[in-house]
Amino acid sequence: MQLRLTAEVANRAGFRAVTTTGGAEALSILRSDRSMGAVILDLVMPEVDGMAVMEAMAREGLTTPVIIQTATASLETVVTAMRQGAADYFVKPVAPERLVVSLRNAIKLDTLEAAVRAEHARRSGTLSFSDMIAEAPAMARTVSLCAKAAKSTIPVMIEGETGVGKELVARVIQGGGERAGKPFIAVNCGALPPNLVESTLFGHKKGAFTGAIADQPGKFAEANGGTIFLDEVGDLPPEAQVKLLRVLQEGEIEPVGASRPERVNVRVISATNRRLLNLTKAGEFREDLYYRLNVFPIYVPPLRERREDIAALVDHFIARFAAEAGKRITGIAPGALDLLMRYDWPGNVRQLENTVYRAVVLTDGTTLETADFPQIIAQLGGREAALMSLDAVPVPAAPVHVDDAPPRRRQAEVETSAQDRFLDENGEVATVAEIERALIAFAITQHGGRMARVARALGIGRSTLYRKLHEYGLTDSIDSDAA
Ligand SMILES: Nc1ncnc2c1ncn2[C@@H]1O[C@H](COP(=O)(O)OP(=O)(O)OP(=O)(O)O)[C@@H](O)[C@H]1O
């Protein structure tokens, strides 16, 4: 009777109650469904009682928050239960409002704790396999390779489209191996200005160049004893490639301006969203370095090839962002999930993460609904999405396979081309029309061909933009406007 009433109150408040009358069954539910928000435990139950359930949970690392209910307010039992880690307790019969508040607090506490645990694990270099959602069959090979890679310290090369989770894979490999808890230093090689690549990676000595006012350790020195994660390693300039080869061959770095090399003990995990073998064939990447880095290759498939993971990823991101935003959001409506499952996610898990983040921030409800994903509706419907888009990170208009991925633009390269923008190829001052044409072409590349964004960035209307595209013979770019 009491059980039915409690379930009824919880269901009415928007929770989904699962009831059981025994401790053993409760434990098996908690083991099989780690996403349970909270458990209300009666201390008195036949066979396995409430305290025994809590002890088993602690032993097995089941972290679902526990609310204790007792028939008598014996201080001793309550104290023991709270010591065992119960989030709250109440004496039967309980007022419905008290029950609901207690459940809400417990769930909020749980999501917060999960977020704090994950952040702590990330910072301390102890992320484990349970922090990576990878239930889809397409991820099975990736996961088993990660487990093997974690057991050794050989160089690992992770390939996969932008945003698939390459850095997370690298962190999990480090967290699952003997270097867990040691430094994990991530460097985006594609984002370093060419003239600073060497000193950033290998450090420099005082006076090595103008502005080098003191000795500065590089990323390799910071990572000593741990792991360095070289993201977009294919973008390293040739000189830095030579130096990196030396680290891998000799275990030594040579800081800029140093008179002798320094020994380092660093595991190298590199990643690329462009097929490195193709760059090697094209002469853009040293072949000897390629073989040194690519001792143990791991491929991370794009999200559209593992849609089975979308639901779990969405739940994971909702829990994290709802806790951060201090909102109670219990999940996603089936229709909205269906929408997300149908989309192709050219920006992969990172795009999904940003999409859920935006929905969590904007919603007023307790469940994410279809209407909370206007960009995805627009893109699936083939309508102009860019107007509504608030993407914090650039997302390709359509999926870009690793074989076809273009290099990312370096900051400095953009600046250099900007400096030269008034001169034509003969060194003469360009005409206004030439500059305008080049500017429009540049904006189209920058905005992945999304014309509404291009128009907005250029400060002109879309019809003017289209007229100019025709005028300058740039109409090929119009095809990608749908995205
Ligand atoms: N399987 C996963 N489970 C949980 N979170 C994930 C998973 N994969 C990726 N993420 C999250 O998605 C975001 C993007 O992942 P990550 O930065 O590792 O991608 P990446 O492939 O290294 O991206 P880039 O190509 O831009 O360097 C991160 O916040 C990461 O924690």
Short mmCIF file of C-alpha atoms and ligand atoms in Angstrom, two decimals:
data_model
loop_
_atom_site.label_atom_id
_atom_site.label_comp_id
_atom_site.label_asym_id
_atom_site.label_seq_id
_atom_site.Cartn_x
_atom_site.Cartn_y
_atom_site.Cartn_z
CA MET A 1 0.00 0.00 0.00
CA GLN A 2 2.70 2.42 1.12
CA LEU A 3 4.80 1.34 -1.87
CA ARG A 4 1.97 2.06 -4.32
CA LEU A 5 1.36 5.47 -2.77
CA THR A 6 5.02 6.44 -2.93
CA ALA A 7 5.21 5.37 -6.59
CA GLU A 8 2.04 7.30 -7.35
CA VAL A 9 3.43 10.51 -5.79
CA ALA A 10 6.71 10.13 -7.69
CA ASN A 11 4.98 9.45 -11.00
CA ARG A 12 2.70 12.45 -10.56
CA ALA A 13 5.72 14.67 -9.96
CA GLY A 14 7.13 13.63 -13.34
CA PHE A 15 9.49 10.87 -12.24
CA ARG A 16 9.26 7.34 -13.59
CA ALA A 17 8.94 5.01 -10.61
CA VAL A 18 10.06 1.38 -10.68
CA THR A 19 8.88 -0.61 -7.68
CA THR A 20 10.20 -3.73 -6.05
CA THR A 21 9.48 -5.41 -2.73
CA GLY A 22 12.86 -6.94 -1.95
CA GLY A 23 16.44 -5.81 -1.43
CA ALA A 24 17.92 -8.42 -3.77
CA GLU A 25 15.72 -7.33 -6.66
CA ALA A 26 16.45 -3.67 -5.93
CA LEU A 27 20.16 -4.40 -6.20
CA SER A 28 19.79 -6.19 -9.50
CA ILE A 29 17.81 -3.24 -10.93
CA LEU A 30 20.48 -0.80 -9.74
CA ARG A 31 23.23 -2.94 -11.27
CA SER A 32 21.54 -3.18 -14.65
CA ASP A 33 20.33 0.44 -14.89
CA ARG A 34 23.02 2.85 -13.76
CA SER A 35 20.95 5.78 -14.93
CA MET A 36 18.44 5.41 -12.06
CA GLY A 37 18.08 8.87 -10.54
CA ALA A 38 17.52 7.83 -6.93
CA VAL A 39 16.32 4.93 -4.79
CA ILE A 40 13.92 5.06 -1.85
CA LEU A 41 14.84 2.24 0.51
CA ASP A 42 12.78 0.88 3.37
CA LEU A 43 15.10 -0.18 6.15
CA VAL A 44 12.86 -3.10 7.06
CA MET A 45 12.55 -5.65 4.28
CA PRO A 46 12.50 -9.44 4.37
CA GLU A 47 15.83 -11.19 3.66
CA VAL A 48 18.06 -8.40 2.26
CA ASP A 49 17.14 -5.28 4.29
CA GLY A 50 17.84 -1.61 3.55
CA MET A 51 21.18 -1.47 5.36
CA ALA A 52 22.36 -4.62 3.54
CA VAL A 53 21.39 -3.03 0.21
CA MET A 54 23.41 0.08 1.05
CA GLU A 55 26.42 -1.99 2.07
CA ALA A 56 26.27 -3.96 -1.19
CA MET A 57 25.94 -0.70 -3.17
CA ALA A 58 29.05 0.71 -1.49
CA ARG A 59 30.98 -2.52 -2.17
CA GLU A 60 30.01 -2.60 -5.82
CA GLY A 61 30.48 1.09 -6.50
CA LEU A 62 26.78 1.73 -7.21
CA THR A 63 26.47 5.46 -6.70
CA THR A 64 22.69 5.98 -7.10
CA PRO A 65 21.64 8.30 -4.25
CA VAL A 66 19.65 6.59 -1.50
CA ILE A 67 16.72 8.02 0.43
CA ILE A 68 15.89 6.00 3.52
CA GLN A 69 12.38 5.56 4.84
CA THR A 70 11.72 4.13 8.28
CA ALA A 71 8.65 3.41 10.35
CA THR A 72 10.25 4.67 13.55
CA ALA A 73 12.44 7.68 13.95
CA SER A 74 15.14 5.80 15.81
CA LEU A 75 18.07 8.16 15.83
CA GLU A 76 20.53 5.32 15.84
CA THR A 77 19.30 3.74 12.59
CA VAL A 78 19.09 7.10 10.87
CA VAL A 79 22.63 7.99 11.89
CA THR A 80 23.95 4.63 10.69
CA ALA A 81 22.16 5.04 7.34
CA MET A 82 23.44 8.57 6.85
CA ARG A 83 26.97 7.42 7.72
CA GLN A 84 26.61 4.76 5.08
CA GLY A 85 26.03 7.57 2.59
CA ALA A 86 22.23 8.02 2.44
CA ALA A 87 21.29 11.34 0.85
CA ASP A 88 18.16 11.84 2.99
CA TYR A 89 15.68 10.02 5.22
CA PHE A 90 12.06 10.35 6.24
CA VAL A 91 9.66 8.69 8.62
CA LYS A 92 6.55 6.99 7.23
CA PRO A 93 3.95 8.13 6.36
CA VAL A 94 5.58 10.98 4.46
CA ALA A 95 3.87 14.06 3.05
CA PRO A 96 3.92 13.98 -0.79
CA GLU A 97 5.65 17.40 -1.00
CA ARG A 98 8.43 16.23 1.31
CA LEU A 99 8.94 13.11 -0.79
CA VAL A 100 9.14 15.07 -4.04
CA VAL A 101 11.60 17.62 -2.63
CA SER A 102 13.75 14.82 -1.30
CA LEU A 103 13.77 13.05 -4.70
CA ARG A 104 14.60 16.25 -6.56
CA ASN A 105 17.48 17.06 -4.24
CA ALA A 106 18.86 13.55 -4.45
CA ILE A 107 18.78 13.57 -8.27
CA LYS A 108 20.34 16.99 -8.48
CA LEU A 109 23.06 15.84 -6.10
CA ASP A 110 23.65 12.77 -8.22
CA THR A 111 24.02 14.62 -11.52
CA LEU A 112 26.27 17.16 -9.89
CA GLU A 113 28.39 14.47 -8.32
CA ALA A 114 28.65 12.64 -11.65
CA ALA A 115 29.72 15.85 -13.35
CA VAL A 116 32.25 16.60 -10.61
CA ARG A 117 33.57 13.01 -10.74
CA ALA A 118 34.03 13.18 -14.52
CA GLU A 119 35.71 16.58 -14.37
CA HIS A 120 37.97 15.42 -11.57
CA ALA A 121 38.87 12.28 -13.56
CA ARG A 122 39.61 14.41 -16.61
CA ARG A 123 41.85 16.77 -14.69
CA SER A 124 43.67 14.10 -12.78
CA GLY A 125 44.28 12.01 -15.90
CA THR A 126 42.23 9.08 -14.64
CA LEU A 127 39.35 8.99 -17.11
CA SER A 128 38.33 5.38 -17.50
CA PHE A 129 36.45 3.35 -20.07
CA SER A 130 33.20 3.95 -18.18
CA ASP A 131 33.53 7.67 -19.04
CA MET A 132 33.34 6.92 -22.75
CA ILE A 133 29.97 6.04 -24.22
CA ALA A 134 30.63 3.32 -26.75
CA GLU A 135 27.82 0.76 -26.81
CA ALA A 136 27.32 0.81 -30.58
CA PRO A 137 28.67 -2.22 -32.46
CA ALA A 138 30.72 0.13 -34.66
CA MET A 139 32.69 1.18 -31.55
CA ALA A 140 33.55 -2.35 -30.41
CA ARG A 141 36.85 -2.47 -32.30
CA THR A 142 37.81 1.02 -31.14
CA VAL A 143 37.18 0.08 -27.51
CA SER A 144 39.14 -3.16 -27.69
CA LEU A 145 42.07 -1.39 -29.37
CA CYS A 146 41.98 1.30 -26.65
CA ALA A 147 42.16 -1.39 -23.98
CA LYS A 148 45.19 -2.93 -25.70
CA ALA A 149 46.85 0.45 -26.18
CA ALA A 150 46.35 1.25 -22.48
CA LYS A 151 48.43 -1.77 -21.53
CA SER A 152 51.54 -0.54 -23.33
CA THR A 153 53.31 2.74 -23.98
CA ILE A 154 53.83 2.48 -27.74
CA PRO A 155 52.90 5.50 -29.86
CA VAL A 156 49.22 5.53 -30.81
CA MET A 157 47.70 7.31 -33.79
CA ILE A 158 44.00 8.11 -33.58
CA GLU A 159 42.21 8.87 -36.84
CA GLY A 160 38.67 10.13 -37.15
CA GLU A 161 36.55 13.02 -38.37
CA THR A 162 36.39 16.24 -36.45
CA GLY A 163 34.65 15.98 -33.06
CA VAL A 164 34.35 12.16 -32.92
CA GLY A 165 36.07 11.95 -29.55
CA LYS A 166 39.75 11.45 -30.42
CA GLU A 167 40.98 13.40 -27.42
CA LEU A 168 38.64 11.50 -25.12
CA VAL A 169 40.00 8.21 -26.53
CA ALA A 170 43.53 9.44 -25.82
CA ARG A 171 42.58 10.38 -22.25
CA VAL A 172 40.92 7.02 -21.68
CA ILE A 173 44.05 5.22 -22.96
CA GLN A 174 46.17 7.20 -20.52
CA GLY A 175 43.66 6.75 -17.66
CA GLY A 176 43.53 2.99 -18.21
CA GLY A 177 47.28 2.46 -18.19
CA GLU A 178 50.23 2.79 -15.88
CA ARG A 179 50.57 6.50 -16.68
CA ALA A 180 47.15 7.21 -15.10
CA GLY A 181 47.32 10.27 -12.89
CA LYS A 182 50.49 11.51 -14.63
CA PRO A 183 50.44 14.68 -16.77
CA PHE A 184 48.32 14.63 -19.92
CA ILE A 185 49.25 17.54 -22.15
CA ALA A 186 47.11 18.21 -25.21
CA VAL A 187 48.48 20.34 -28.04
CA ASN A 188 46.55 21.31 -31.15
CA CYS A 189 49.36 21.36 -33.69
CA GLY A 190 47.09 22.95 -36.29
CA ALA A 191 46.39 25.98 -34.10
CA LEU A 192 50.02 26.90 -33.38
CA PRO A 193 51.44 29.81 -35.40
CA PRO A 194 54.27 28.32 -37.53
CA ASN A 195 57.00 30.43 -35.92
CA LEU A 196 56.02 29.26 -32.42
CA VAL A 197 55.59 25.53 -33.06
CA GLU A 198 59.08 24.52 -32.01
CA SER A 199 59.35 26.62 -28.88
CA THR A 200 55.84 25.59 -27.81
CA LEU A 201 56.58 21.90 -28.19
CA PHE A 202 60.22 21.75 -27.13
CA GLY A 203 60.68 24.94 -25.09
CA HIS A 204 63.31 27.63 -25.47
CA LYS A 205 66.26 29.08 -23.62
CA LYS A 206 66.57 32.65 -22.48
CA GLY A 207 67.78 34.85 -25.33
CA ALA A 208 67.03 32.26 -28.05
CA PHE A 209 65.01 34.88 -29.93
CA THR A 210 63.67 38.38 -29.41
CA GLY A 211 61.20 38.20 -26.56
CA ALA A 212 62.68 35.03 -25.00
CA ILE A 213 63.29 36.73 -21.67
CA ALA A 214 63.57 33.52 -19.64
CA ASP A 215 63.94 29.78 -20.05
CA GLN A 216 60.57 28.32 -20.98
CA PRO A 217 59.81 24.60 -20.78
CA GLY A 218 57.86 23.24 -23.74
CA LYS A 219 54.89 20.89 -23.84
CA PHE A 220 57.13 17.82 -23.99
CA ALA A 221 58.87 18.85 -20.77
CA GLU A 222 55.49 19.50 -19.12
CA ALA A 223 54.34 16.03 -20.16
CA ASN A 224 57.45 14.33 -18.77
CA GLY A 225 56.48 11.04 -17.12
CA GLY A 226 53.04 11.19 -18.73
CA THR A 227 51.46 11.58 -22.14
CA ILE A 228 51.49 14.22 -24.83
CA PHE A 229 48.47 14.35 -27.13
CA LEU A 230 49.37 15.86 -30.50
CA ASP A 231 46.08 16.77 -32.15
CA GLU A 232 46.11 17.52 -35.89
CA VAL A 233 49.65 16.22 -36.08
CA GLY A 234 49.44 16.33 -39.90
CA ASP A 235 49.59 20.12 -39.67
CA LEU A 236 53.09 20.20 -38.15
CA PRO A 237 55.53 22.20 -40.30
CA PRO A 238 58.52 20.27 -41.75
CA GLU A 239 61.14 21.54 -39.24
CA ALA A 240 58.98 20.54 -36.30
CA GLN A 241 58.46 17.13 -37.91
CA VAL A 242 62.23 16.56 -37.89
CA LYS A 243 62.45 17.47 -34.21
CA LEU A 244 59.52 15.27 -33.33
CA LEU A 245 61.16 12.36 -35.12
CA ARG A 246 64.20 12.87 -32.94
CA VAL A 247 62.11 12.72 -29.74
CA LEU A 248 60.61 9.45 -30.88
CA GLN A 249 63.93 7.96 -31.96
CA GLU A 250 66.18 9.17 -29.16
CA GLY A 251 63.85 10.18 -26.36
CA GLU A 252 65.47 13.62 -26.42
CA ILE A 253 64.20 17.15 -26.98
CA GLU A 254 66.22 20.12 -28.10
CA PRO A 255 64.80 23.39 -26.75
CA VAL A 256 65.27 26.34 -29.10
CA GLY A 257 68.61 27.96 -28.29
CA ALA A 258 69.79 25.04 -26.13
CA SER A 259 73.38 23.85 -26.47
CA ARG A 260 72.55 20.21 -25.78
CA PRO A 261 69.48 18.00 -25.91
CA GLU A 262 67.46 17.01 -22.81
CA ARG A 263 66.07 13.58 -22.07
CA VAL A 264 62.30 13.16 -21.71
CA ASN A 265 60.08 10.20 -20.99
CA VAL A 266 56.83 10.96 -22.77
CA ARG A 267 54.25 8.71 -24.37
CA VAL A 268 53.11 10.17 -27.67
CA ILE A 269 49.49 9.83 -28.74
CA SER A 270 48.72 11.69 -31.93
CA ALA A 271 45.48 12.35 -33.73
CA THR A 272 44.37 13.57 -37.10
CA ASN A 273 41.13 14.24 -38.90
CA ARG A 274 42.93 13.93 -42.25
CA ARG A 275 44.22 10.61 -43.52
CA LEU A 276 47.91 10.91 -42.66
CA LEU A 277 48.93 8.26 -45.17
CA ASN A 278 47.56 10.44 -47.96
CA LEU A 279 49.57 13.42 -46.68
CA THR A 280 52.66 11.22 -46.64
CA LYS A 281 52.07 10.15 -50.23
CA ALA A 282 51.59 13.78 -51.21
CA GLY A 283 54.94 14.63 -49.61
CA GLU A 284 53.36 16.87 -46.94
CA PHE A 285 54.30 14.61 -44.06
CA ARG A 286 57.56 12.76 -43.49
CA GLU A 287 57.20 9.08 -44.15
CA ASP A 288 59.71 8.06 -41.44
CA LEU A 289 57.76 10.11 -38.89
CA TYR A 290 54.49 8.63 -40.09
CA TYR A 291 55.72 5.10 -39.32
CA ARG A 292 57.06 6.16 -35.93
CA LEU A 293 53.76 7.73 -34.90
CA ASN A 294 51.49 5.17 -36.46
CA VAL A 295 52.76 2.11 -34.60
CA PHE A 296 49.29 1.44 -33.20
CA PRO A 297 46.48 3.00 -35.26
CA ILE A 298 42.98 3.43 -33.82
CA TYR A 299 40.07 4.61 -35.94
CA VAL A 300 37.10 6.33 -34.29
CA PRO A 301 34.01 6.05 -36.50
CA PRO A 302 31.78 9.08 -37.13
CA LEU A 303 28.61 9.44 -35.07
CA ARG A 304 26.34 8.75 -38.07
CA GLU A 305 27.82 5.23 -38.18
CA ARG A 306 27.01 4.60 -34.52
CA ARG A 307 23.61 6.13 -34.01
CA GLU A 308 22.94 3.56 -31.26
CA ASP A 309 25.11 5.73 -28.98
CA ILE A 310 23.09 8.90 -29.52
CA ALA A 311 20.51 8.21 -26.77
CA ALA A 312 23.15 7.50 -24.13
CA LEU A 313 25.23 10.49 -25.21
CA VAL A 314 22.18 12.76 -25.00
CA ASP A 315 21.39 11.50 -21.47
CA HIS A 316 25.02 12.00 -20.49
CA PHE A 317 25.09 15.59 -21.77
CA ILE A 318 21.67 16.43 -20.29
CA ALA A 319 22.83 15.25 -16.86
CA ARG A 320 26.00 17.30 -17.09
CA PHE A 321 24.54 20.52 -18.45
CA ALA A 322 21.38 20.39 -16.34
CA ALA A 323 23.55 20.10 -13.24
CA GLU A 324 25.72 22.98 -14.41
CA ALA A 325 22.71 25.14 -15.24
CA GLY A 326 20.99 24.18 -11.97
CA LYS A 327 17.93 22.92 -13.87
CA ARG A 328 15.90 19.79 -13.32
CA ILE A 329 15.71 18.13 -16.71
CA THR A 330 14.84 14.49 -16.51
CA GLY A 331 15.36 13.45 -20.12
CA ILE A 332 14.35 13.84 -23.73
CA ALA A 333 10.97 13.20 -25.35
CA PRO A 334 10.88 10.18 -27.73
CA GLY A 335 10.02 12.40 -30.73
CA ALA A 336 12.97 14.70 -30.05
CA LEU A 337 15.34 11.77 -29.67
CA ASP A 338 14.04 10.36 -32.94
CA LEU A 339 14.87 13.70 -34.60
CA LEU A 340 18.43 13.62 -33.26
CA MET A 341 18.83 10.00 -34.38
CA ARG A 342 17.91 10.90 -37.95
CA TYR A 343 20.40 13.73 -38.31
CA ASP A 344 23.87 13.09 -39.81
CA TRP A 345 25.99 15.09 -37.30
CA PRO A 346 28.79 16.39 -39.55
CA GLY A 347 30.42 17.86 -36.42
CA ASN A 348 29.97 14.51 -34.65
CA VAL A 349 29.83 14.17 -30.83
CA ARG A 350 31.00 17.73 -30.27
CA GLN A 351 28.12 19.07 -32.34
CA LEU A 352 25.68 16.85 -30.45
CA GLU A 353 27.17 18.12 -27.18
CA ASN A 354 26.71 21.75 -28.24
CA THR A 355 23.19 21.07 -29.48
CA VAL A 356 22.14 19.51 -26.18
CA TYR A 357 23.86 22.31 -24.28
CA ARG A 358 21.88 24.94 -26.15
CA ALA A 359 18.62 23.03 -25.66
CA VAL A 360 19.25 22.65 -21.91
CA VAL A 361 20.02 26.34 -21.52
CA LEU A 362 17.01 27.50 -23.53
CA THR A 363 14.29 25.14 -22.34
CA ASP A 364 11.76 26.00 -19.66
CA GLY A 365 10.50 22.44 -19.35
CA THR A 366 11.72 19.36 -17.52
CA THR A 367 12.02 17.29 -20.70
CA LEU A 368 13.76 18.30 -23.92
CA GLU A 369 11.19 18.44 -26.70
CA THR A 370 11.49 18.55 -30.50
CA ALA A 371 10.99 22.32 -30.44
CA ASP A 372 14.16 22.68 -28.38
CA PHE A 373 16.24 21.67 -31.43
CA PRO A 374 15.33 24.27 -34.09
CA GLN A 375 18.63 23.95 -36.00
CA ILE A 376 18.27 20.21 -36.39
CA ILE A 377 14.63 20.52 -37.50
CA ALA A 378 15.68 23.14 -40.03
CA GLN A 379 18.59 21.11 -41.36
CA LEU A 380 16.60 17.90 -41.61
CA GLY A 381 13.83 19.80 -43.29
CA GLY A 382 16.34 21.23 -45.75
CA ARG A 383 15.42 24.79 -44.77
CA GLU A 384 17.85 27.57 -44.06
CA ALA A 385 19.33 26.81 -40.70
CA ALA A 386 22.10 29.29 -40.44
CA LEU A 387 19.81 32.14 -39.45
CA MET A 388 18.96 30.34 -36.26
CA SER A 389 22.36 28.86 -35.68
CA LEU A 390 24.36 29.99 -32.71
CA ASP A 391 27.09 27.38 -33.09
CA ALA A 392 30.02 28.14 -30.85
CA VAL A 393 32.35 26.00 -32.94
CA PRO A 394 32.45 25.72 -36.70
CA VAL A 395 30.66 22.63 -37.93
CA PRO A 396 31.08 21.37 -41.48
CA ALA A 397 27.97 21.81 -43.61
CA ALA A 398 28.10 18.14 -44.51
CA PRO A 399 30.12 15.21 -43.17
CA VAL A 400 33.76 15.33 -44.31
CA HIS A 401 35.42 11.92 -44.44
CA VAL A 402 39.00 11.74 -43.13
CA ASP A 403 40.17 10.97 -46.66
CA ASP A 404 38.87 14.30 -47.94
CA ALA A 405 39.36 16.58 -44.96
CA PRO A 406 41.14 19.85 -45.83
CA PRO A 407 43.79 21.25 -43.48
CA ARG A 408 42.49 23.63 -40.86
CA ARG A 409 43.45 27.22 -41.44
CA ARG A 410 46.23 28.44 -39.22
CA GLN A 411 45.69 31.78 -37.54
CA ALA A 412 48.90 33.23 -38.94
CA GLU A 413 48.12 32.03 -42.46
CA VAL A 414 44.87 33.93 -42.40
CA GLU A 415 46.68 37.04 -41.26
CA THR A 416 49.35 36.77 -43.95
CA SER A 417 46.80 36.40 -46.71
CA ALA A 418 44.96 39.39 -45.24
CA GLN A 419 48.15 41.45 -45.48
CA ASP A 420 48.51 40.64 -49.16
CA ARG A 421 44.90 41.09 -49.97
CA PHE A 422 45.26 44.42 -51.81
CA LEU A 423 47.86 43.15 -54.26
CA ASP A 424 47.06 40.90 -57.22
CA GLU A 425 49.34 38.07 -58.36
CA ASN A 426 51.55 40.53 -60.29
CA GLY A 427 52.05 42.66 -57.22
CA GLU A 428 49.78 45.40 -58.59
CA VAL A 429 47.02 47.01 -56.54
CA ALA A 430 43.91 44.90 -57.22
CA THR A 431 40.63 46.30 -58.51
CA VAL A 432 37.68 46.66 -56.19
CA ALA A 433 35.91 43.87 -58.10
CA GLU A 434 38.87 41.50 -57.66
CA ILE A 435 39.00 42.20 -53.95
CA GLU A 436 35.26 41.77 -53.60
CA ARG A 437 35.33 38.45 -55.47
CA ALA A 438 38.21 37.16 -53.31
CA LEU A 439 36.48 38.35 -50.15
CA ILE A 440 33.24 36.58 -51.03
CA ALA A 441 35.09 33.36 -51.92
CA PHE A 442 36.98 33.59 -48.63
CA ALA A 443 33.76 34.13 -46.63
CA ILE A 444 32.15 31.13 -48.33
CA THR A 445 35.04 28.88 -47.27
CA GLN A 446 35.03 30.32 -43.74
CA HIS A 447 31.32 29.64 -43.31
CA GLY A 448 31.27 26.21 -44.91
CA GLY A 449 29.16 27.41 -47.83
CA ARG A 450 26.21 28.47 -45.65
CA MET A 451 24.96 31.47 -47.54
CA ALA A 452 22.89 33.09 -44.82
CA ARG A 453 25.97 33.20 -42.63
CA VAL A 454 28.11 34.42 -45.51
CA ALA A 455 25.68 37.24 -46.20
CA ARG A 456 25.50 38.16 -42.55
CA ALA A 457 29.28 38.11 -42.17
CA LEU A 458 29.70 40.35 -45.20
CA GLY A 459 26.96 42.69 -44.06
CA ILE A 460 24.93 42.38 -47.26
CA GLY A 461 21.52 40.91 -48.05
CA ARG A 462 21.18 37.40 -49.45
CA SER A 463 19.80 38.59 -52.77
CA THR A 464 22.77 40.93 -53.20
CA LEU A 465 25.08 38.06 -52.36
CA TYR A 466 23.44 35.82 -54.96
CA ARG A 467 23.66 38.56 -57.57
CA LYS A 468 27.36 38.96 -56.89
CA LEU A 469 27.92 35.20 -56.99
CA HIS A 470 26.50 35.19 -60.52
CA GLU A 471 28.46 38.28 -61.44
CA TYR A 472 31.77 36.77 -60.29
CA GLY A 473 31.10 33.24 -61.56
CA LEU A 474 30.99 31.81 -58.05
CA THR A 475 27.68 30.01 -58.52
CA ASP A 476 29.26 26.58 -57.85
CA SER A 477 29.20 27.49 -54.17
CA ILE A 478 25.42 27.79 -54.16
CA ASP A 479 24.91 24.01 -54.14
CA SER A 480 25.83 23.66 -50.49
CA ASP A 481 23.30 26.27 -49.43
CA ALA A 482 20.81 23.69 -48.19
CA ALA A 483 22.83 22.88 -45.09
N1 LIG B 1 32.05 8.47 -26.54
C1 LIG B 1 31.91 9.61 -25.87
N2 LIG B 1 31.31 9.62 -24.67
C2 LIG B 1 31.16 10.77 -23.99
N3 LIG B 1 31.57 11.97 -24.43
C3 LIG B 1 32.17 12.04 -25.62
C4 LIG B 1 32.38 10.85 -26.40
N4 LIG B 1 33.01 11.20 -27.53
C5 LIG B 1 33.21 12.53 -27.48
N5 LIG B 1 32.71 13.04 -26.33
C6 LIG B 1 32.74 14.47 -25.95
O1 LIG B 1 32.59 15.22 -27.14
C7 LIG B 1 33.47 16.35 -27.17
C8 LIG B 1 34.39 16.26 -28.37
O2 LIG B 1 35.30 15.19 -28.22
P1 LIG B 1 36.87 15.33 -28.49
O3 LIG B 1 37.36 16.69 -28.16
O4 LIG B 1 37.56 14.17 -27.84
O5 LIG B 1 36.84 15.14 -30.09
P2 LIG B 1 38.04 15.21 -31.14
O6 LIG B 1 37.80 14.13 -32.12
O7 LIG B 1 39.35 15.19 -30.40
O8 LIG B 1 37.78 16.61 -31.81
P3 LIG B 1 38.74 17.42 -32.85
O9 LIG B 1 38.74 16.64 -34.12
O10 LIG B 1 38.02 18.71 -33.01
O11 LIG B 1 40.06 17.54 -32.21
C9 LIG B 1 34.22 16.32 -25.84
O12 LIG B 1 33.57 17.16 -24.92
C10 LIG B 1 34.11 14.86 -25.39
O13 LIG B 1 34.18 14.74 -23.99
#
